[in-house]
Amino acid sequence: MNNINSIKKSVKNIFFQPRVLVVDDEIRIQKACERLLTEEGCHVELAQNGINGLKMIEEKHFDIILLDLMMPGMSGLDVLTDVKSRHPDTVIIIITGYATLEHSIETMKRGAFDFLSKPFSPQELRIVISKAIEFIRTLQDIATEKSRMRVMINTLNNGVLTTDNQERIALANPAFLKMINCRKKSVIGHKVSEFIKDPRLLGMIENAINQPADIFSEITDEITMPISKGTDDMIIGIRCIPFRDRLNRNLGSITVFNDITALKKIDQLKSDFVSMVAHEIKSPLNSVLMQLNVVLDGLAGELTEKQKQILQKSSNRIKSLTNLSTELLDLSKIESGLINQEREELDLVELIKGQIAFYRDQADTKSIHLTTKETKKELWMMGNRINMEEVVSNLISNAIRYSPNGGKITAWADEKSDCTKIAVSDTGLGIPQNELEHIFDRFFRVKNEKTRHINGTGLGLAIVKSIVEAHHGTIEVESQVDKGTCFSVYFPKSEYKI
Ligand code: ADP
C-alpha cells in the first residue's frame, strides 16, 4: 500500500505535475507505463523511437524520460548522450532487457539516473519514478533556496561580499559594487585586493579566513571610503565573519557593509548641539557660583545660619550642574572625534600609582584601603596620557563613591597574552545583574536606597567607554551586589605596543 501511494505522495510534494516521456518501441510497455503513471498523477507522453523522442524533447520540457536502450534506428545510448548535453536537469531512467554490468556503467557515465530491467512490475516502476520525483524535488528546493537568497542579497541596501579561503570573490551584491564604485560586470573569481585597496578591510578578511577553528568571532570596524572628487567620504560600518563547513573548516569569509554616513552626520549634529548648550550654560553657572561664594564668605554682609544653609545647598546644586556640563562637553568632544589622540610612551604602573595618590585623601575620609597590585615593575604602552588618566580616575572615583566606609579598592595594570590590561576592583555596593548591561549608557544610574544619596551625572562610564573604544580597546565589568565590582579595560598590544 505504501508503494502504491508513493508516487501520488511525491507528486503532492512537488509544485507542478511531473511530465514524463516514454521512449520505447514496444507499444505494450508504452501503454502500461502511460496507464499507471497517468493514474498516479503524472502527465505522460509517448515516443516510438529515439528521433521522435528527441524532437518532442526539443519542443517541450520533460522532467523524467523512460528510455529504452535497444530501439531500431537511433540507440537509447545516443539519445541519452544528446539529452544530457542539452538538458542536464532532465532525469533519465533506462529501460533495458540486457542489464549487464558494462551497460550499467556506460549509461551511468553518460548521466542516467536509474534502471528498469524488462520485464518490470508496476511496483518496480512506481518505486523508480517516486525516487526520481524526490530527486527532482530536492533539486528544485535547492534551486528555489538559491534564487531566493540571490534575490534577497541583491535587493539588500547593505553591501555583501563573500570570498573563498584564497581571498577570491565568490559573491558581490550590487550594493557592495556601488559602494566601491565598481562598474565591472564580472568580479567573481578575482582576488579581493584587485577591487579593495583599504589595508584595514583586507586585513579583516584575511583574519576572518585564518581564524582558528575553536574561535568564531565577528570582526567589526568602521572605515571611511572616498566616493568621488568633490563629495564627502562615505563612512561604512563593517562586519566580517568566517564561513565554515560542517567540519569547522574555513571555506571563506562573509563581509557586510553598512553605510552609516547619515547616522554619523546626525550624531555629529547632536554632539555639536549638546556641546554648544553645555558650553553656553557653563559660563553663567560659574559666575552664579562665584557670586554665591562671595555671599557665603560673608563679603556682602553677615548671614544667618539659615541663610548660610540655603546658599550652601544652592551652591552644591550649581556645582553639580557645572559638573554635568563639563562631562557633557567631554563626551561630545570624544564622540565627535576631537579626542586627544597624541600618543606618548606611558608607564601604566606609574600612571595608576599617580591616580591612587591623587585619590588617597578622598579614600581615607571613608577609611577605604586604596592600593595597587604589584604585577609588574613597569608596563609601557603607547597611549594618550590625558585619556588614560581620565579612564583610571573615573573608575577609582566611582569605586570610592559606590563603596561604603571601610572597603578595599585595588587598581592595577597587567599583561594578558595579546592585551594590556587596566583593572579597578572594589568591595562596594555592587551593581544588580539586570542593570549591568546599561551602566555604560549615557545618563544611566542605578537607582536604589543605597545609591539615592550619591550624586552623579551618569556620564562617567559613558566617557570611559568612548575613550576606550576610540583606542580600539574593550571594557568589561563583573559585579555582585554587596560584594563588589571589577572593571577591566583591555587594549590590543598590536596597536599600542612600543
Ligand atoms: P555616575 O557615577 O555619575 O552616576 P557613571 O557613568 O560613572 O555615572 O556610573 C553609572 C552608574 O553605574 C552609577 O550611577 C552607579 O550606579 C554604577 N556604578 C559605577 N561604578 C560603580 C561601582 N564601582 N560600584 C557600584 N556601582 C557602580
Coordinates of N, CA, C and O in Angstrom, one line a residue, residues 203-337:
G203 N 42.8 43.3 5.8 CA 43.3 42.7 7.0 C 42.2 41.9 7.7 O 42.3 40.8 8.2
M204 N 41.0 42.6 7.7 CA 39.8 41.9 8.4 C 39.4 40.6 7.7 O 39.2 39.6 8.3
I205 N 39.4 40.7 6.3 CA 39.0 39.5 5.6 C 40.1 38.4 5.8 O 39.7 37.2 6.0
E206 N 41.3 38.8 5.8 CA 42.4 37.8 6.0 C 42.3 37.2 7.4 O 42.4 35.9 7.5
N207 N 42.0 38.0 8.4 CA 41.9 37.5 9.7 C 40.7 36.6 9.9 O 40.8 35.5 10.6
A208 N 39.6 36.9 9.2 CA 38.4 36.0 9.3 C 38.7 34.7 8.7 O 38.4 33.6 9.3
I209 N 39.4 34.7 7.5 CA 39.7 33.4 6.8 C 40.7 32.6 7.7 O 40.6 31.3 7.7
N210 N 41.6 33.2 8.4 CA 42.6 32.5 9.1 C 42.2 32.3 10.6 O 43.0 31.8 11.4
Q211 N 40.9 32.6 10.9 CA 40.5 32.4 12.3 C 40.6 30.9 12.7 O 40.0 30.1 12.0
P212 N 41.2 30.6 13.9 CA 41.3 29.2 14.2 C 39.9 28.6 14.5 O 39.0 29.3 14.8
A213 N 39.8 27.3 14.2 CA 38.5 26.6 14.3 C 37.8 26.7 15.6 O 36.6 26.7 15.7
D214 N 38.6 26.8 16.7 CA 38.0 26.9 18.0 C 37.5 28.3 18.4 O 36.9 28.5 19.4
I215 N 37.7 29.3 17.5 CA 37.2 30.6 17.7 C 36.2 31.0 16.6 O 36.4 30.6 15.5
F216 N 35.1 31.6 17.0 CA 34.2 32.2 16.0 C 33.8 33.6 16.4 O 33.0 33.7 17.2
S217 N 34.6 34.5 15.9 CA 34.2 35.9 16.3 C 34.0 36.8 15.1 O 34.7 36.6 14.1
E218 N 33.1 37.8 15.3 CA 32.8 38.7 14.3 C 33.9 39.8 14.4 O 34.2 40.3 15.5
I219 N 34.5 40.2 13.3 CA 35.5 41.3 13.3 C 34.7 42.5 12.8 O 34.1 42.5 11.7
T220 N 34.7 43.6 13.6 CA 34.0 44.8 13.2 C 34.9 46.0 13.2 O 35.9 46.0 13.9
D221 N 34.6 46.9 12.3 CA 35.3 48.2 12.2 C 34.5 49.2 11.5 O 33.5 48.9 10.9
E222 N 35.0 50.4 11.5 CA 34.4 51.5 10.7 C 35.5 52.0 9.7 O 36.6 52.3 10.2
I223 N 35.2 52.1 8.5 CA 36.2 52.7 7.6 C 35.6 53.9 6.8 O 34.4 53.9 6.6
T224 N 36.5 54.7 6.3 CA 36.0 55.8 5.5 C 36.4 55.5 4.1 O 37.5 55.2 3.8
M225 N 35.4 55.6 3.2 CA 35.6 55.3 1.8 C 35.5 56.6 0.9 O 34.4 57.2 1.0
P226 N 36.5 56.9 0.2 CA 36.3 58.0 -0.7 C 35.2 57.7 -1.8 O 35.3 56.5 -2.3
I227 N 34.3 58.6 -2.1 CA 33.3 58.2 -3.1 C 33.9 58.8 -4.5 O 34.3 58.0 -5.3
S228 N 33.8 60.1 -4.6 CA 34.4 60.7 -5.8 C 34.8 62.1 -5.4 O 34.4 62.6 -4.4
K229 N 35.6 62.7 -6.3 CA 36.2 64.0 -6.0 C 35.0 65.0 -5.8 O 34.0 65.0 -6.5
G230 N 35.2 65.8 -4.8 CA 34.2 66.9 -4.5 C 33.0 66.5 -3.7 O 32.3 67.3 -3.2
T231 N 32.9 65.2 -3.4 CA 31.8 64.7 -2.5 C 32.4 64.3 -1.2 O 33.6 63.9 -1.1
D232 N 31.5 64.2 -0.1 CA 32.0 63.8 1.2 C 32.3 62.3 1.1 O 31.7 61.6 0.4
D233 N 33.2 61.9 2.0 CA 33.6 60.5 2.1 C 32.4 59.7 2.7 O 31.5 60.3 3.4
M234 N 32.3 58.4 2.4 CA 31.3 57.6 3.0 C 31.8 56.9 4.2 O 33.0 56.4 4.1
I235 N 31.1 56.8 5.3 CA 31.5 56.1 6.4 C 30.8 54.7 6.5 O 29.6 54.7 6.4
I236 N 31.6 53.7 6.5 CA 31.0 52.3 6.4 C 31.3 51.5 7.7 O 32.4 51.4 8.1
G237 N 30.2 51.0 8.2 CA 30.3 50.0 9.3 C 30.5 48.6 8.7 O 29.7 48.2 7.9
I238 N 31.6 48.0 9.1 CA 31.9 46.7 8.5 C 31.8 45.5 9.5 O 32.3 45.7 10.6
R239 N 31.2 44.4 9.1 CA 31.2 43.2 10.0 C 31.7 42.0 9.1 O 31.2 41.8 8.0
C240 N 32.7 41.3 9.6 CA 33.3 40.3 8.8 C 33.4 39.0 9.6 O 33.8 39.0 10.8
I241 N 32.9 37.9 9.1 CA 32.9 36.6 9.8 C 33.5 35.5 8.9 O 33.3 35.6 7.7
P242 N 34.1 34.5 9.5 CA 34.5 33.4 8.6 C 33.3 32.5 8.3 O 32.3 32.5 9.0
F243 N 33.4 31.8 7.2 CA 32.3 31.0 6.7 C 32.9 29.5 6.7 O 33.9 29.3 6.1
R244 N 32.1 28.6 7.4 CA 32.7 27.3 7.7 C 31.9 26.2 7.2 O 30.6 26.3 7.1
D245 N 32.5 25.0 7.0 CA 31.7 23.8 6.6 C 31.3 23.0 7.9 O 31.7 23.5 9.0
R246 N 30.7 21.9 7.7 CA 30.2 21.1 8.9 C 31.4 20.7 9.8 O 31.3 20.4 11.0
L247 N 32.6 20.5 9.2 CA 33.7 20.0 10.0 C 34.5 21.2 10.5 O 35.7 21.1 11.0
N248 N 33.9 22.4 10.5 CA 34.5 23.6 11.0 C 35.7 24.1 10.2 O 36.6 24.8 10.8
R249 N 35.8 23.7 9.0 CA 37.0 24.2 8.2 C 36.6 25.5 7.5 O 35.4 25.6 7.1
N250 N 37.5 26.4 7.5 CA 37.2 27.7 6.9 C 37.1 27.6 5.4 O 38.0 27.2 4.7
L251 N 35.9 28.0 4.9 CA 35.7 28.0 3.4 C 35.9 29.4 2.8 O 36.1 29.5 1.6
G252 N 35.8 30.4 3.7 CA 36.0 31.7 3.2 C 35.5 32.7 4.2 O 35.4 32.5 5.4
S253 N 35.1 33.9 3.7 CA 34.6 35.0 4.6 C 33.3 35.6 4.0 O 33.1 35.6 2.8
I254 N 32.5 36.2 5.0 CA 31.4 36.9 4.6 C 31.5 38.3 5.2 O 31.7 38.4 6.4
T255 N 31.4 39.4 4.4 CA 31.6 40.7 4.9 C 30.3 41.5 4.6 O 29.9 41.5 3.4
V256 N 29.8 42.2 5.6 CA 28.6 43.0 5.4 C 29.0 44.5 5.6 O 29.6 44.8 6.6
F257 N 28.6 45.3 4.6 CA 28.9 46.8 4.6 C 27.7 47.6 4.9 O 26.7 47.5 4.1
N258 N 27.7 48.4 5.9 CA 26.6 49.2 6.2 C 26.9 50.7 6.1 O 27.8 51.2 6.8
D259 N 26.3 51.4 5.2 CA 26.6 52.8 5.0 C 26.0 53.6 6.2 O 24.8 53.8 6.3
I260 N 26.9 54.1 7.1 CA 26.4 54.8 8.3 C 26.7 56.3 8.2 O 26.7 57.0 9.2
T261 N 27.0 56.8 7.0 CA 27.3 58.2 6.8 C 26.3 59.1 7.4 O 26.6 60.0 8.2
A262 N 25.0 58.9 7.1 CA 23.9 59.7 7.5 C 23.8 59.7 9.1 O 23.7 60.8 9.7
L263 N 23.9 58.5 9.6 CA 23.8 58.4 11.1 C 24.9 59.1 11.8 O 24.7 59.8 12.8
K264 N 26.1 59.0 11.2 CA 27.3 59.7 11.8 C 27.0 61.2 11.7 O 27.4 62.0 12.7
K265 N 26.4 61.7 10.6 CA 26.2 63.1 10.5 C 25.2 63.6 11.5 O 25.4 64.6 12.2
I266 N 24.1 62.8 11.7 CA 23.1 63.2 12.7 C 23.8 63.2 14.1 O 23.6 64.1 14.9
D267 N 24.6 62.2 14.4 CA 25.3 62.1 15.6 C 26.2 63.3 15.9 O 26.3 63.8 17.0
Q268 N 26.9 63.7 14.8 CA 27.7 64.8 14.9 C 26.9 66.1 15.2 O 27.3 66.9 16.1
L269 N 25.8 66.3 14.5 CA 24.9 67.4 14.8 C 24.5 67.4 16.3 O 24.5 68.5 16.9
K270 N 24.1 66.2 16.7 CA 23.6 66.1 18.1 C 24.8 66.5 19.1 O 24.6 67.2 20.0
S271 N 26.0 65.9 18.8 CA 27.1 66.2 19.7 C 27.4 67.7 19.7 O 27.7 68.3 20.7
D272 N 27.4 68.3 18.5 CA 27.6 69.8 18.3 C 26.6 70.6 19.2 O 26.9 71.5 19.9
F273 N 25.3 70.1 19.1 CA 24.3 70.8 19.8 C 24.5 70.7 21.3 O 24.5 71.7 22.0
V274 N 24.8 69.5 21.7 CA 25.0 69.3 23.2 C 26.1 70.1 23.7 O 26.1 70.8 24.7
S275 N 27.2 70.1 22.9 CA 28.4 70.8 23.4 C 28.1 72.3 23.4 O 28.6 73.1 24.2
M276 N 27.4 72.8 22.4 CA 27.0 74.2 22.3 C 26.2 74.6 23.6 O 26.6 75.6 24.3
V277 N 25.2 73.8 23.9 CA 24.4 74.1 25.1 C 25.2 74.0 26.3 O 25.1 74.9 27.2
A278 N 26.0 72.9 26.5 CA 26.8 72.8 27.7 C 27.7 74.0 27.9 O 27.9 74.5 28.9
H279 N 28.3 74.4 26.7 CA 29.3 75.5 26.8 C 28.6 76.7 27.2 O 29.1 77.5 28.0
E280 N 27.4 77.0 26.6 CA 26.7 78.2 26.9 C 26.2 78.3 28.3 O 26.1 79.4 28.9
I281 N 25.9 77.2 28.9 CA 25.4 77.3 30.3 C 26.5 77.3 31.3 O 26.3 77.7 32.5
K282 N 27.7 76.8 30.9 CA 28.8 76.7 31.8 C 29.2 78.1 32.4 O 29.4 78.2 33.6
S283 N 29.4 79.0 31.5 CA 29.9 80.3 32.0 C 28.9 81.0 32.9 O 29.3 81.4 34.0
P284 N 27.6 81.1 32.6 CA 26.7 81.8 33.6 C 26.7 81.0 34.9 O 26.6 81.6 35.9
L285 N 26.8 79.7 34.8 CA 26.7 78.9 36.1 C 28.0 79.2 36.9 O 27.8 79.4 38.1
N286 N 29.1 79.3 36.3 CA 30.3 79.6 37.0 C 30.2 81.0 37.7 O 30.6 81.2 38.8
S287 N 29.6 81.9 36.9 CA 29.5 83.3 37.5 C 28.5 83.3 38.7 O 28.8 83.9 39.7
V288 N 27.4 82.5 38.6 CA 26.5 82.4 39.7 C 27.2 81.8 40.9 O 27.0 82.3 42.0
L289 N 28.0 80.8 40.6 CA 28.7 80.1 41.7 C 29.7 81.0 42.4 O 29.7 81.1 43.7
M290 N 30.4 81.8 41.6 CA 31.3 82.8 42.2 C 30.6 83.8 43.1 O 31.0 84.1 44.2
Q291 N 29.5 84.3 42.6 CA 28.7 85.3 43.4 C 28.1 84.7 44.7 O 28.2 85.3 45.7
L292 N 27.7 83.4 44.5 CA 27.2 82.8 45.7 C 28.3 82.6 46.8 O 28.1 82.8 48.0
N293 N 29.5 82.3 46.3 CA 30.6 82.1 47.2 C 31.0 83.4 47.9 O 31.3 83.4 49.1
V294 N 30.9 84.5 47.1 CA 31.1 85.8 47.7 C 30.2 86.1 48.9 O 30.6 86.4 50.0
V295 N 28.9 85.8 48.6 CA 27.9 86.0 49.7 C 28.1 85.0 50.9 O 28.1 85.4 52.0
L296 N 28.4 83.8 50.5 CA 28.7 82.8 51.6 C 29.9 83.1 52.4 O 29.9 82.8 53.6
D297 N 30.9 83.7 51.8 CA 32.1 84.1 52.6 C 31.9 85.3 53.4 O 32.8 85.8 54.1
G298 N 30.7 85.9 53.4 CA 30.3 87.0 54.2 C 30.8 88.3 53.7 O 30.7 89.3 54.4
L299 N 31.2 88.3 52.4 CA 31.8 89.6 51.9 C 30.7 90.6 51.5 O 30.9 91.7 51.3
A300 N 29.4 90.1 51.5 CA 28.3 91.0 51.2 C 27.5 91.3 52.5 O 26.3 91.6 52.4
G301 N 28.1 91.0 53.6 CA 27.3 91.3 54.9 C 27.1 90.0 55.6 O 27.3 88.9 55.1
E302 N 26.8 90.1 56.9 CA 26.6 89.0 57.8 C 25.4 88.1 57.3 O 24.5 88.6 56.8
L303 N 25.5 86.8 57.5 CA 24.4 85.9 57.1 C 24.0 85.1 58.4 O 24.8 84.8 59.2
T304 N 22.7 84.8 58.4 CA 22.2 84.0 59.5 C 22.5 82.6 59.2 O 22.8 82.2 58.0
E305 N 22.5 81.7 60.1 CA 22.8 80.2 59.9 C 21.9 79.7 58.8 O 22.3 78.9 58.0
K306 N 20.6 80.0 58.9 CA 19.6 79.5 58.0 C 19.9 79.9 56.5 O 19.9 79.1 55.6
Q307 N 20.3 81.3 56.4 CA 20.6 81.8 55.1 C 21.8 81.1 54.5 O 21.9 80.7 53.4
K308 N 22.8 80.8 55.4 CA 24.0 80.1 55.0 C 23.7 78.7 54.5 O 24.2 78.3 53.4
Q309 N 22.8 78.0 55.2 CA 22.4 76.7 54.8 C 21.8 76.7 53.4 O 22.1 75.9 52.5
I310 N 20.9 77.6 53.2 CA 20.1 77.7 51.9 C 21.1 78.0 50.8 O 21.1 77.3 49.7
L311 N 22.0 79.0 51.0 CA 23.0 79.3 50.0 C 24.0 78.2 49.7 O 24.4 77.9 48.6
Q312 N 24.4 77.4 50.8 CA 25.3 76.3 50.6 C 24.6 75.2 49.7 O 25.3 74.7 48.8
K313 N 23.3 75.0 50.0 CA 22.6 74.0 49.1 C 22.6 74.4 47.7 O 22.8 73.6 46.8
S314 N 22.3 75.7 47.5 CA 22.2 76.3 46.1 C 23.6 76.1 45.4 O 23.7 75.7 44.3
S315 N 24.6 76.4 46.2 CA 26.0 76.3 45.7 C 26.3 74.9 45.2 O 26.8 74.6 44.2
N316 N 25.9 73.9 46.1 CA 26.1 72.5 45.7 C 25.4 72.1 44.5 O 25.9 71.4 43.6
R317 N 24.1 72.6 44.3 CA 23.4 72.2 43.1 C 24.0 72.8 41.9 O 24.1 72.2 40.8
I318 N 24.5 74.1 42.0 CA 25.1 74.7 40.9 C 26.4 73.9 40.5 O 26.7 73.7 39.3
K319 N 27.1 73.4 41.5 CA 28.4 72.7 41.3 C 28.0 71.4 40.5 O 28.7 71.1 39.5
S320 N 26.9 70.7 40.9 CA 26.5 69.5 40.1 C 26.2 69.9 38.7 O 26.6 69.1 37.8
L321 N 25.5 71.0 38.5 CA 25.2 71.4 37.1 C 26.5 71.7 36.3 O 26.6 71.4 35.1
T322 N 27.5 72.3 36.9 CA 28.7 72.6 36.2 C 29.4 71.3 35.9 O 30.0 71.2 34.8
N323 N 29.4 70.4 36.9 CA 30.0 69.0 36.6 C 29.3 68.4 35.4 O 30.0 67.9 34.5
L324 N 28.0 68.5 35.4 CA 27.2 67.9 34.2 C 27.7 68.5 32.9 O 28.0 67.8 31.9
S325 N 27.8 69.9 32.9 CA 28.1 70.5 31.6 C 29.5 70.1 31.2 O 29.8 69.9 30.1
T326 N 30.4 70.0 32.2 CA 31.8 69.6 31.9 C 31.9 68.2 31.3 O 32.5 68.0 30.3
E327 N 31.1 67.3 31.9 CA 31.1 65.9 31.4 C 30.5 65.8 30.0 O 30.9 65.1 29.2
L328 N 29.4 66.6 29.9 CA 28.7 66.6 28.5 C 29.7 67.1 27.5 O 29.8 66.6 26.4
L329 N 30.5 68.2 27.8 CA 31.4 68.7 26.9 C 32.5 67.7 26.6 O 32.9 67.5 25.4
D330 N 33.0 67.0 27.6 CA 34.0 65.9 27.4 C 33.5 64.9 26.5 O 34.1 64.5 25.5
L331 N 32.2 64.4 26.8 CA 31.7 63.3 26.0 C 31.5 63.7 24.5 O 31.8 63.0 23.6
S332 N 31.0 64.9 24.3 CA 30.7 65.3 22.9 C 32.1 65.5 22.2 O 32.2 65.3 21.0
K333 N 33.1 65.9 23.0 CA 34.4 66.1 22.3 C 34.9 64.7 21.9 O 35.4 64.5 20.8
I334 N 34.7 63.7 22.7 CA 35.2 62.3 22.4 C 34.4 61.8 21.2 O 34.9 61.3 20.3
E335 N 33.1 62.0 21.3 CA 32.2 61.4 20.3 C 32.4 62.1 18.9 O 32.2 61.5 17.9
S336 N 32.8 63.3 18.9 CA 33.0 64.0 17.6 C 34.4 63.8 17.1 O 34.8 64.4 16.1
G337 N 35.1 62.9 17.8 CA 36.5 62.6 17.3 C 37.5 63.6 17.6 O 38.6 63.5 17.2

